[in-house]
CSV table of C-alpha atoms in Angstrom, one decimal:
chain,number,residue,atom,x,y,z
A,1,MET,CA,169.5,123.1,101.0
A,2,ASN,CA,171.8,123.6,98.0
A,3,ASP,CA,170.5,125.1,94.7
A,4,LEU,CA,170.2,121.7,92.9
A,5,THR,CA,168.1,120.0,95.6
A,6,ARG,CA,166.0,123.2,96.1
A,7,ARG,CA,165.2,123.3,92.4
A,8,GLU,CA,164.3,119.7,92.4
A,9,PHE,CA,162.0,120.0,95.4
A,10,VAL,CA,160.2,122.9,93.9
A,11,TRP,CA,159.9,121.1,90.6
A,12,ARG,CA,158.5,117.9,92.3
A,13,CYS,CA,155.9,119.8,94.3
A,14,ALA,CA,154.8,121.5,91.1
A,15,MET,CA,154.1,118.0,89.6
A,16,THR,CA,151.3,117.5,92.2
A,17,ALA,CA,148.5,118.7,90.0
A,18,GLY,CA,149.3,116.4,87.1
A,19,ALA,CA,150.7,113.4,88.9
A,20,ALA,CA,147.5,111.3,88.9
A,21,ALA,CA,147.7,111.1,85.1
A,22,ILE,CA,151.2,109.7,84.9
A,23,GLY,CA,151.5,106.0,84.1
A,24,ALA,CA,148.9,103.2,83.9
A,25,VAL,CA,149.4,101.2,87.0
A,26,ALA,CA,146.9,98.7,88.5
A,27,ARG,CA,145.7,99.8,91.9
A,28,ALA,CA,143.2,98.8,94.6
A,29,ALA,CA,141.5,100.7,97.4
A,30,GLU,CA,138.8,100.2,99.9
A,31,LYS,CA,136.4,102.6,101.5
A,32,PRO,CA,137.1,103.7,105.0
A,33,SER,CA,135.2,101.5,107.5
A,34,GLY,CA,134.0,101.9,111.0
A,35,VAL,CA,136.3,100.0,113.5
A,36,GLY,CA,134.2,99.2,116.5
A,37,GLY,CA,135.6,95.7,116.6
A,38,LEU,CA,139.2,96.6,115.7
A,39,HIS,CA,141.9,94.5,117.4
A,40,ILE,CA,145.7,94.4,117.2
A,41,ALA,CA,148.0,91.4,117.7
A,42,THR,CA,151.7,92.1,118.0
A,43,PHE,CA,154.4,89.6,117.2
A,44,ARG,CA,158.2,89.2,117.1
A,45,PHE,CA,160.6,86.4,116.2
A,46,ASP,CA,164.4,86.0,115.9
A,47,VAL,CA,166.0,86.3,112.5
A,48,SER,CA,169.6,86.2,113.4
A,49,PRO,CA,171.6,84.3,110.8
A,50,PRO,CA,173.8,81.3,111.7
A,51,LEU,CA,177.6,81.5,111.9
A,52,GLY,CA,179.1,81.6,108.4
A,53,HIS,CA,176.0,83.1,106.8
A,54,ALA,CA,176.5,85.8,104.2
A,55,CYS,CA,176.2,89.4,105.2
A,56,CYS,CA,174.8,92.0,102.8
A,57,GLY,CA,174.4,89.4,100.1
A,58,GLY,CA,177.9,87.9,100.3
A,59,TRP,CA,180.3,90.7,99.5
A,60,ILE,CA,181.3,91.6,103.1
A,61,LYS,CA,182.6,89.3,105.8
A,62,PRO,CA,180.2,86.6,106.8
A,63,VAL,CA,178.8,86.1,110.3
A,64,VAL,CA,181.6,85.4,112.9
A,65,GLY,CA,179.8,86.4,116.0
A,66,TYR,CA,176.9,88.4,117.6
A,67,ASP,CA,176.8,91.8,119.3
A,68,ASP,CA,173.0,91.7,119.6
A,69,PRO,CA,170.2,89.7,117.9
A,70,LEU,CA,168.2,90.6,114.8
A,71,GLU,CA,164.4,90.6,115.0
A,72,ALA,CA,161.3,90.7,112.9
A,73,ILE,CA,158.6,92.7,114.7
A,74,GLY,CA,155.1,93.4,113.5
A,75,PHE,CA,151.4,93.6,114.1
A,76,VAL,CA,148.2,92.3,112.7
A,77,LEU,CA,145.0,94.5,112.6
A,78,LEU,CA,141.8,92.5,112.8
A,79,GLY,CA,138.2,93.4,112.6
A,80,VAL,CA,137.9,95.5,109.5
A,81,GLY,CA,137.7,93.3,106.4
A,82,LYS,CA,140.5,90.8,106.0
A,83,PRO,CA,143.4,91.2,108.5
A,84,ILE,CA,146.2,93.6,107.8
A,85,VAL,CA,149.9,92.7,108.5
A,86,VAL,CA,152.8,95.1,108.9
A,87,CYS,CA,156.3,93.8,109.8
A,88,ALA,CA,159.8,95.4,110.2
A,89,VAL,CA,162.8,93.1,109.7
A,90,ASP,CA,166.4,93.7,110.9
A,91,TRP,CA,167.8,92.7,107.5
A,92,THR,CA,169.6,94.5,104.7
A,93,GLY,CA,166.9,93.7,102.2
A,94,ILE,CA,164.3,91.1,101.0
A,95,LEU,CA,164.0,91.1,97.2
A,96,ASN,CA,161.7,90.0,94.4
A,97,ASP,CA,160.2,86.5,94.9
A,98,ALA,CA,161.7,86.3,98.5
A,99,HIS,CA,159.7,89.4,99.4
A,100,LEU,CA,156.5,87.8,98.1
A,101,ALA,CA,157.3,84.7,100.0
A,102,TRP,CA,157.5,86.7,103.3
A,103,ARG,CA,154.3,88.5,102.6
A,104,ALA,CA,152.5,85.2,101.7
A,105,ALA,CA,153.8,83.4,104.8
A,106,LEU,CA,152.7,86.1,107.3
A,107,ALA,CA,149.4,86.7,105.5
A,108,GLU,CA,148.6,83.0,105.5
A,109,ALA,CA,149.2,82.8,109.2
A,110,ALA,CA,147.0,85.8,109.8
A,111,GLY,CA,144.2,84.5,107.5
A,112,THR,CA,144.5,87.2,104.9
A,113,SER,CA,146.0,87.8,101.4
A,114,PRO,CA,149.6,88.8,100.5
A,115,ALA,CA,148.2,92.1,99.2
A,116,ARG,CA,147.3,93.0,102.7
A,117,ALA,CA,150.8,92.4,104.1
A,118,ALA,CA,153.6,94.9,104.2
A,119,VAL,CA,157.2,93.7,105.0
A,120,GLN,CA,159.8,96.4,105.3
A,121,CYS,CA,163.6,96.0,106.2
A,122,VAL,CA,165.5,98.3,108.4
A,123,HIS,CA,168.6,97.9,106.2
A,124,GLN,CA,171.4,97.1,108.6
A,125,HIS,CA,174.4,95.7,106.7
A,126,ASN,CA,175.8,93.0,109.1
A,127,ALA,CA,172.7,91.1,108.2
A,128,PRO,CA,171.1,89.0,105.4
A,129,LEU,CA,170.3,90.3,101.9
A,130,VAL,CA,167.9,87.8,100.5
A,131,CYS,CA,167.2,87.2,96.8
A,132,PHE,CA,166.3,83.8,95.5
A,133,GLU,CA,167.1,84.6,91.8
A,134,ALA,CA,170.5,86.2,92.6
A,135,ASP,CA,171.4,83.2,94.7
A,136,ARG,CA,170.5,80.9,91.9
A,137,LEU,CA,172.7,82.8,89.5
A,138,VAL,CA,175.6,83.1,91.9
A,139,ALA,CA,175.4,79.4,92.7
A,140,THR,CA,176.5,78.6,89.1
A,141,GLN,CA,179.9,80.1,90.1
A,142,LYS,CA,181.7,77.7,92.4
A,143,ASP,CA,184.2,80.3,93.5
A,144,LEU,CA,181.6,82.8,94.8
A,145,PRO,CA,180.0,82.8,98.2
A,146,ARG,CA,176.3,82.0,98.3
A,147,VAL,CA,173.8,84.9,98.8
A,148,LEU,CA,171.8,83.1,101.5
A,149,ASP,CA,171.2,79.8,103.3
A,150,ARG,CA,167.9,78.6,101.9
A,151,ASP,CA,167.2,76.3,104.9
A,152,PHE,CA,167.8,79.2,107.3
A,153,HIS,CA,165.4,81.4,105.3
A,154,ALA,CA,162.8,78.7,105.4
A,155,ARG,CA,163.1,78.4,109.2
A,156,CYS,CA,162.6,82.2,109.4
A,157,LEU,CA,159.3,81.9,107.5
A,158,ASP,CA,158.2,79.0,109.7
A,159,ALA,CA,159.0,81.1,112.8
A,160,GLY,CA,157.0,84.0,111.3
A,161,ARG,CA,154.0,81.9,110.7
A,162,ALA,CA,154.1,80.5,114.2
A,163,ALA,CA,154.6,84.0,115.8
A,164,VAL,CA,151.7,85.5,113.8
A,165,ALA,CA,149.3,82.6,114.5
A,166,GLU,CA,150.1,82.7,118.2
A,167,ALA,CA,149.7,86.5,118.3
A,168,VAL,CA,146.3,86.4,116.7
A,169,LYS,CA,145.0,84.3,119.6
A,170,ARG,CA,145.8,87.0,122.1
A,171,ALA,CA,144.7,90.1,120.1
A,172,ARG,CA,143.7,93.2,122.0
A,173,PRO,CA,141.2,95.9,121.2
A,174,VAL,CA,142.3,99.0,119.5
A,175,THR,CA,140.3,102.1,120.6
A,176,HIS,CA,142.7,105.0,120.0
A,177,VAL,CA,145.5,106.0,117.7
A,178,ALA,CA,148.1,108.8,118.1
A,179,HIS,CA,150.8,110.4,116.1
A,180,GLY,CA,153.8,112.5,117.1
A,181,SER,CA,157.2,113.7,116.0
A,182,ALA,CA,160.4,115.3,117.1
A,183,VAL,CA,163.6,116.5,115.5
A,184,VAL,CA,166.6,114.2,115.8
A,185,GLU,CA,169.8,116.1,116.2
A,186,GLN,CA,173.2,115.2,114.6
A,187,VAL,CA,172.3,111.9,113.0
A,188,ALA,CA,171.2,112.2,109.4
A,189,SER,CA,173.2,113.9,106.6
A,190,ASN,CA,172.9,113.9,102.8
A,191,ARG,CA,175.4,111.6,101.0
A,192,ARG,CA,175.5,113.8,97.9
A,193,VAL,CA,176.7,117.2,99.0
A,194,ALA,CA,180.2,117.2,97.4
A,195,ARG,CA,179.5,118.6,93.9
A,196,ASP,CA,181.2,120.6,91.2
A,197,ALA,CA,180.0,123.8,89.7
A,198,THR,CA,177.7,122.0,87.3
A,199,GLY,CA,176.0,120.0,90.1
A,200,LYS,CA,177.8,116.6,89.4
A,201,VAL,CA,178.5,114.6,92.5
A,202,LEU,CA,182.3,114.3,93.1
A,203,LYS,CA,182.3,111.9,96.0
A,204,MET,CA,179.9,110.3,98.4
A,205,ARG,CA,179.7,111.0,102.2
A,206,GLY,CA,178.6,107.5,103.3
A,207,SER,CA,177.5,105.9,106.5
A,208,ARG,CA,180.9,106.8,108.0
A,209,SER,CA,183.4,109.5,107.1
A,210,VAL,CA,186.9,110.4,108.2
A,211,ASP,CA,187.3,112.9,105.3
A,212,ALA,CA,187.6,116.3,107.0
A,213,GLU,CA,186.2,118.1,103.9
A,214,LEU,CA,183.1,115.9,103.8
A,215,VAL,CA,182.5,116.2,107.5
A,216,ALA,CA,182.7,120.0,107.4
A,217,MET,CA,180.1,120.2,104.7
A,218,PRO,CA,176.5,121.0,105.8
A,219,GLU,CA,173.9,118.3,106.4
A,220,GLY,CA,172.3,119.0,103.1
A,221,LEU,CA,168.7,118.0,102.3
A,222,ILE,CA,167.3,115.6,104.9
A,223,ASP,CA,164.0,115.0,106.8
A,224,PRO,CA,165.1,115.8,110.4
A,225,ARG,CA,161.9,114.5,112.1
A,226,LEU,CA,161.4,111.1,113.7
A,227,ARG,CA,157.7,110.2,113.6
A,228,THR,CA,155.8,107.9,115.9
A,229,VAL,CA,152.4,106.2,115.4
A,230,ALA,CA,150.9,104.5,118.4
A,231,PHE,CA,147.9,102.2,118.9
A,232,TYR,CA,146.1,102.1,122.2
A,233,ASP,CA,143.7,99.8,124.1
A,234,ARG,CA,141.9,102.7,125.9
A,235,GLU,CA,144.7,104.4,127.9
A,236,LYS,CA,147.2,101.5,127.4
A,237,LYS,CA,149.7,102.0,124.6
A,238,VAL,CA,149.9,98.6,122.9
A,239,ALA,CA,152.2,99.3,119.8
A,240,ALA,CA,154.4,102.2,118.8
A,241,CYS,CA,155.9,102.5,115.3
A,242,HIS,CA,158.9,104.8,114.9
A,243,TYR,CA,160.0,106.2,111.5
A,244,TYR,CA,163.3,108.0,110.7
A,245,THR,CA,165.2,108.5,107.5
A,246,THR,CA,168.8,107.5,107.4
A,247,HIS,CA,171.0,104.5,106.5
A,248,PRO,CA,171.1,102.7,109.9
A,249,MET,CA,174.8,101.7,110.0
A,250,SER,CA,177.5,103.0,112.2
A,251,TYR,CA,180.1,100.4,111.1
A,252,TYR,CA,179.9,97.0,109.5
A,253,GLY,CA,181.9,94.5,107.5
A,254,ASP,CA,183.4,92.9,110.6
A,255,GLY,CA,181.0,89.9,110.6
A,256,ARG,CA,179.5,90.9,114.0
A,257,VAL,CA,175.7,90.7,113.7
A,258,SER,CA,174.0,93.8,115.1
A,259,SER,CA,170.8,95.7,114.8
A,260,ASP,CA,173.1,98.8,114.9
A,261,PHE,CA,172.2,102.2,116.3
A,262,CYS,CA,168.6,102.4,115.1
A,263,GLY,CA,167.8,98.9,116.4
A,264,LEU,CA,169.7,99.5,119.6
A,265,ALA,CA,167.7,102.6,120.3
A,266,ARG,CA,164.5,100.7,119.6
A,267,LYS,CA,165.6,97.9,122.0
A,268,ARG,CA,166.4,100.4,124.7
A,269,ARG,CA,162.9,101.9,124.4
A,270,GLN,CA,161.4,98.4,124.4
A,271,ALA,CA,163.2,97.8,127.7
A,272,ASP,CA,161.6,100.9,129.1
A,273,GLU,CA,158.1,99.7,128.1
A,274,PRO,CA,157.9,95.9,128.0
A,275,GLY,CA,154.1,96.1,127.8
A,276,CYS,CA,154.2,98.0,124.5
A,277,THR,CA,155.7,96.5,121.3
A,278,HIS,CA,158.1,99.0,119.6
A,279,LEU,CA,158.8,98.9,115.9
A,280,TYR,CA,161.3,100.9,113.9
A,281,PHE,CA,161.1,101.7,110.1
A,282,SER,CA,163.7,103.4,107.9
A,283,GLY,CA,162.3,106.0,105.5
A,284,CYS,CA,163.5,107.1,102.1
A,285,ALA,CA,167.2,107.0,102.9
A,286,GLY,CA,168.7,106.2,99.5
A,287,ASN,CA,170.8,109.4,99.7
A,288,ILE,CA,170.9,109.8,103.5
A,289,ALA,CA,173.3,108.4,106.1
A,290,ALA,CA,175.1,109.4,109.3
A,291,GLY,CA,178.5,110.2,107.6
A,292,LYS,CA,178.7,113.8,108.9
A,293,TYR,CA,178.4,112.6,112.5
A,294,ASN,CA,180.0,109.1,112.4
A,295,ASP,CA,183.6,108.1,112.1
A,296,GLY,CA,182.8,104.4,112.3
A,297,SER,CA,184.1,103.9,115.8
A,298,PRO,CA,182.3,102.0,118.6
A,299,ALA,CA,182.0,105.3,120.5
A,300,ALA,CA,180.2,106.8,117.6
A,301,ARG,CA,177.7,103.9,117.6
A,302,LEU,CA,176.9,104.7,121.2
A,303,ARG,CA,176.5,108.4,120.5
A,304,LEU,CA,174.2,107.7,117.6
A,305,THR,CA,172.1,105.2,119.6
A,306,GLU,CA,171.7,107.8,122.3
A,307,ARG,CA,170.5,110.5,119.9
A,308,MET,CA,168.0,108.1,118.3
A,309,TYR,CA,166.7,107.0,121.7
A,310,ARG,CA,166.2,110.7,122.7
A,311,GLY,CA,164.4,111.3,119.4
A,312,ILE,CA,162.0,108.3,120.1
A,313,VAL,CA,161.3,109.5,123.6
A,314,ALA,CA,160.7,113.1,122.5
A,315,SER,CA,158.4,112.0,119.7
A,316,GLU,CA,156.4,109.8,122.0
A,317,ALA,CA,156.0,112.8,124.4
A,318,THR,CA,153.9,114.5,121.7
A,319,LEU,CA,151.4,111.7,121.3
A,320,ARG,CA,147.8,112.7,121.8
A,321,PRO,CA,145.5,109.6,121.5
A,322,GLU,CA,142.2,110.1,119.7
A,323,PRO,CA,139.4,107.6,119.1
A,324,VAL,CA,139.8,105.5,116.0
A,325,GLY,CA,137.0,106.5,113.6
A,326,ALA,CA,137.9,105.0,110.2
A,327,LEU,CA,140.5,102.7,108.7
A,328,SER,CA,141.3,101.6,105.2
A,329,TRP,CA,144.1,99.8,103.2
A,330,ARG,CA,145.2,100.7,99.7
A,331,THR,CA,147.6,99.1,97.3
A,332,GLU,CA,149.4,100.0,94.1
A,333,GLU,CA,151.2,97.7,91.7
A,334,TRP,CA,154.3,99.2,90.2
A,335,ILE,CA,156.6,97.7,87.5
A,336,PRO,CA,159.9,99.6,87.4
A,337,SER,CA,161.4,100.9,84.2
A,338,VAL,CA,164.7,99.1,84.1
A,339,ASN,CA,167.9,100.9,83.5
A,340,PRO,CA,168.7,100.6,79.8
A,341,GLN,CA,172.3,99.8,80.6
A,342,LEU,CA,171.3,96.5,82.1
A,343,GLY,CA,171.5,94.0,79.3
A,344,ALA,CA,171.0,90.3,80.2
A,345,GLY,CA,173.9,89.1,78.1
A,346,ALA,CA,176.4,91.6,79.4
A,347,LEU,CA,175.3,90.9,83.0
A,348,ARG,CA,175.8,87.2,82.5
A,349,GLU,CA,179.3,87.9,81.2
A,350,LEU,CA,180.1,89.9,84.3
A,351,ILE,CA,178.9,87.1,86.6
A,352,ASP,CA,181.1,84.6,84.8
A,353,LYS,CA,184.2,86.9,84.6
A,354,GLN,CA,187.2,85.6,86.5
A,355,PRO,CA,189.3,86.6,88.3
A,356,VAL,CA,187.4,89.6,89.6
A,357,ALA,CA,186.4,90.7,93.1
A,358,PRO,CA,183.2,89.0,94.3
A,359,LEU,CA,181.3,92.3,94.5
A,360,ALA,CA,181.9,93.1,90.9
A,361,ARG,CA,180.5,89.7,89.9
A,362,MET,CA,177.7,89.3,92.4
A,363,ARG,CA,176.0,92.7,92.0
A,364,PRO,CA,175.2,91.9,88.3
A,365,ALA,CA,173.3,88.9,89.6
A,366,PHE,CA,171.0,91.2,91.6
A,367,LYS,CA,170.6,93.4,88.5
A,368,LEU,CA,169.7,90.4,86.3
A,369,ALA,CA,167.2,89.2,88.9
A,370,LEU,CA,165.3,92.5,88.6
A,371,LEU,CA,165.5,92.4,84.8
A,372,GLU,CA,164.0,88.9,84.7
A,373,ARG,CA,161.4,89.9,87.2
A,374,CYS,CA,160.2,92.8,85.1
A,375,GLU,CA,160.1,90.6,82.0
A,376,ARG,CA,157.8,88.3,84.0
A,377,LYS,CA,155.6,91.4,84.7
A,378,LEU,CA,155.8,90.6,88.5
A,379,PRO,CA,154.9,94.0,90.0
A,380,VAL,CA,156.3,95.6,93.1
A,381,VAL,CA,153.4,96.2,95.6
A,382,LEU,CA,153.1,99.5,97.5
A,383,SER,CA,150.6,100.0,100.3
A,384,ALA,CA,149.2,102.5,102.6
A,385,LEU,CA,147.3,102.2,105.9
A,386,HIS,CA,144.9,105.0,106.6
A,387,VAL,CA,143.6,105.6,110.1
A,388,ASN,CA,141.5,108.7,110.7
A,389,ASP,CA,143.5,111.4,108.9
A,390,LEU,CA,146.8,109.6,109.4
A,391,ALA,CA,148.6,107.6,106.6
A,392,LEU,CA,151.3,105.0,106.9
A,393,LEU,CA,153.0,104.6,103.6
A,394,HIS,CA,155.0,101.4,102.7
A,395,LEU,CA,157.5,101.9,99.8
A,396,PRO,CA,160.0,99.6,98.1
A,397,ALA,CA,163.8,99.7,97.9
A,398,GLU,CA,165.9,102.8,98.5
A,399,PRO,CA,164.2,105.9,97.3
A,400,PHE,CA,165.8,109.3,97.6
A,401,VAL,CA,164.6,111.5,100.5
A,402,GLU,CA,163.1,114.0,98.0
A,403,LEU,CA,160.4,111.4,97.2
A,404,GLN,CA,159.4,111.4,100.9
A,405,LEU,CA,159.3,115.2,101.1
A,406,VAL,CA,157.1,115.3,98.0
A,407,ALA,CA,154.8,112.7,99.6
A,408,GLN,CA,154.5,115.0,102.6
A,409,ALA,CA,153.7,117.9,100.3
A,410,PHE,CA,150.9,115.8,98.8
A,411,ARG,CA,149.4,115.3,102.3
A,412,GLY,CA,149.5,119.0,103.3
A,413,LYS,CA,148.8,119.2,107.0
A,414,ARG,CA,147.6,115.6,107.3
A,415,PRO,CA,150.2,113.4,109.1
A,416,LEU,CA,152.2,110.9,107.1
A,417,ALA,CA,154.8,108.2,108.2
A,418,VAL,CA,156.9,106.6,105.5
A,419,ALA,CA,158.6,103.2,105.6
A,420,ALA,CA,160.9,102.4,102.7
A,421,TYR,CA,163.0,99.2,102.1
A,422,GLY,CA,160.0,97.0,101.3
A,423,ASP,CA,160.7,94.9,98.2
A,424,CYS,CA,164.3,95.8,97.6
A,425,GLY,CA,164.6,94.4,94.1
A,426,PRO,CA,165.0,97.8,92.4
A,427,TRP,CA,167.9,98.9,94.8
A,428,TYR,CA,168.4,102.7,94.6
A,429,ILE,CA,165.6,104.8,93.2
A,430,PRO,CA,167.1,108.3,92.5
A,431,THR,CA,164.8,111.1,91.4
A,432,ALA,CA,164.8,111.7,87.7
A,433,VAL,CA,166.6,115.1,87.9
A,434,GLU,CA,169.5,113.5,89.9
A,435,PHE,CA,170.5,111.1,87.1
A,436,PRO,CA,172.7,113.7,85.3
A,437,ALA,CA,174.5,114.4,88.6
A,438,GLY,CA,175.9,110.8,88.6
A,439,GLY,CA,177.4,109.5,91.8
A,440,TYR,CA,177.3,106.2,93.5
A,441,GLU,CA,173.6,105.8,93.9
A,442,VAL,CA,172.9,106.7,90.3
A,443,GLU,CA,175.7,104.4,89.1
A,444,HIS,CA,174.0,101.5,91.0
A,445,ALA,CA,170.4,102.3,90.3
A,446,PHE,CA,168.7,99.3,88.7
A,447,CYS,CA,165.8,101.5,87.6
A,448,ALA,CA,165.7,104.0,84.8
A,449,LYS,CA,164.9,107.7,85.5
A,450,GLU,CA,161.3,107.1,84.1
A,451,SER,CA,160.5,105.0,87.2
A,452,ASP,CA,160.5,108.1,89.3
A,453,ASP,CA,157.4,109.6,87.7
A,454,LEU,CA,155.5,106.3,87.8
A,455,LEU,CA,156.4,105.8,91.5
A,456,THR,CA,155.4,109.4,92.3
A,457,ALA,CA,152.0,108.9,90.7
A,458,SER,CA,151.4,105.7,92.6
A,459,ILE,CA,152.3,107.4,95.9
A,460,ARG,CA,149.9,110.3,95.2
A,461,ARG,CA,147.0,107.9,94.6
A,462,LEU,CA,147.9,105.9,97.8
A,463,ILE,CA,147.9,108.8,100.2
A,464,SER,CA,145.6,111.3,98.6
């Protein structure tokens, strides 16, 4: 851990005592309940985009073929109050009103409210990045590619409703829960290790790197552990959720749809255990990727897949089921503080500016979408599922890994699994002390540094 990240981590842990007083954010919680009638219904449906569909919001090559399909996989918990829905989607991101549409569709099919549904993306890049508002803004520019195919998106929601409704009919009892973890070797590395003497970031070590200097640098601050949470019907494992913190891309931009190395590892484990539904969630990976160990070659994808698979298997080997005694669901509503550099007029000028590369004109549309969302006071919803002494935390967008480590410090010895990439409207969420360091993630943060404190306070309330 370099001096800057060490100082930040100590500083963030010191915030713990006063974090509950930061911000005035609406929140809801329920008392833990007995779960004698608890059931689980698992579901999955295909969300592979059609040929020609935009990848990553339209600024990389669109779909030209398929290496493996993209899936949405989830579960519904029934029997304790209104049903609870949790879903992981093999997409780059689902943003703003589109994210609410996903939560509403799955909740409707399960017979519950959107506030009791969490939808998280894995964040592969040869995949859709969906934002209704950005698509509307981009559609005014006839020379720009569309962000998404609205008809395809509607079909995905229909498939989700059908999958959830069918799953609920064959729900199984949940009697036990277990958690485990294992260290994953040679996958994750910090993207922001190349700094000058003042701590400013000089260059980013991204998802792939062929820069010998960057490859030789240490991993930097990461969370090396893959965590697993499993639900059981007596001795039978019914669902296993796996959590690891890294950008999940080995290579992309070739138009070949793939769930990439994290999804491929999940699928391999699924083939091992067809009777158990396996889900994968990406943690707070805003500043974490595989760049130290990945040169972007097909061979590297295979190596990374193998390492992730071994991590999943090793984590599951530590599972020790215990009877489910109590369960609760908590939510927090968070409205980001918007980066003051995002002015609506200037963003519209950038969208209209020709001739400029598509990315430079399309990214402002996503920024303007968040700005308009915040003006409408439409909050981002965070949630946490508590089972016994275990917490499953669902966060938005791309927070830095420091936020995850601080959340773990809040929990002490009580286990925590973190899924980020929920509502991805805010994009990167750097920690406040990283803003002066600059770098790619700070340059493209839609939130102001004040959002960090508000989000930290919400997290503490959710998992305390």
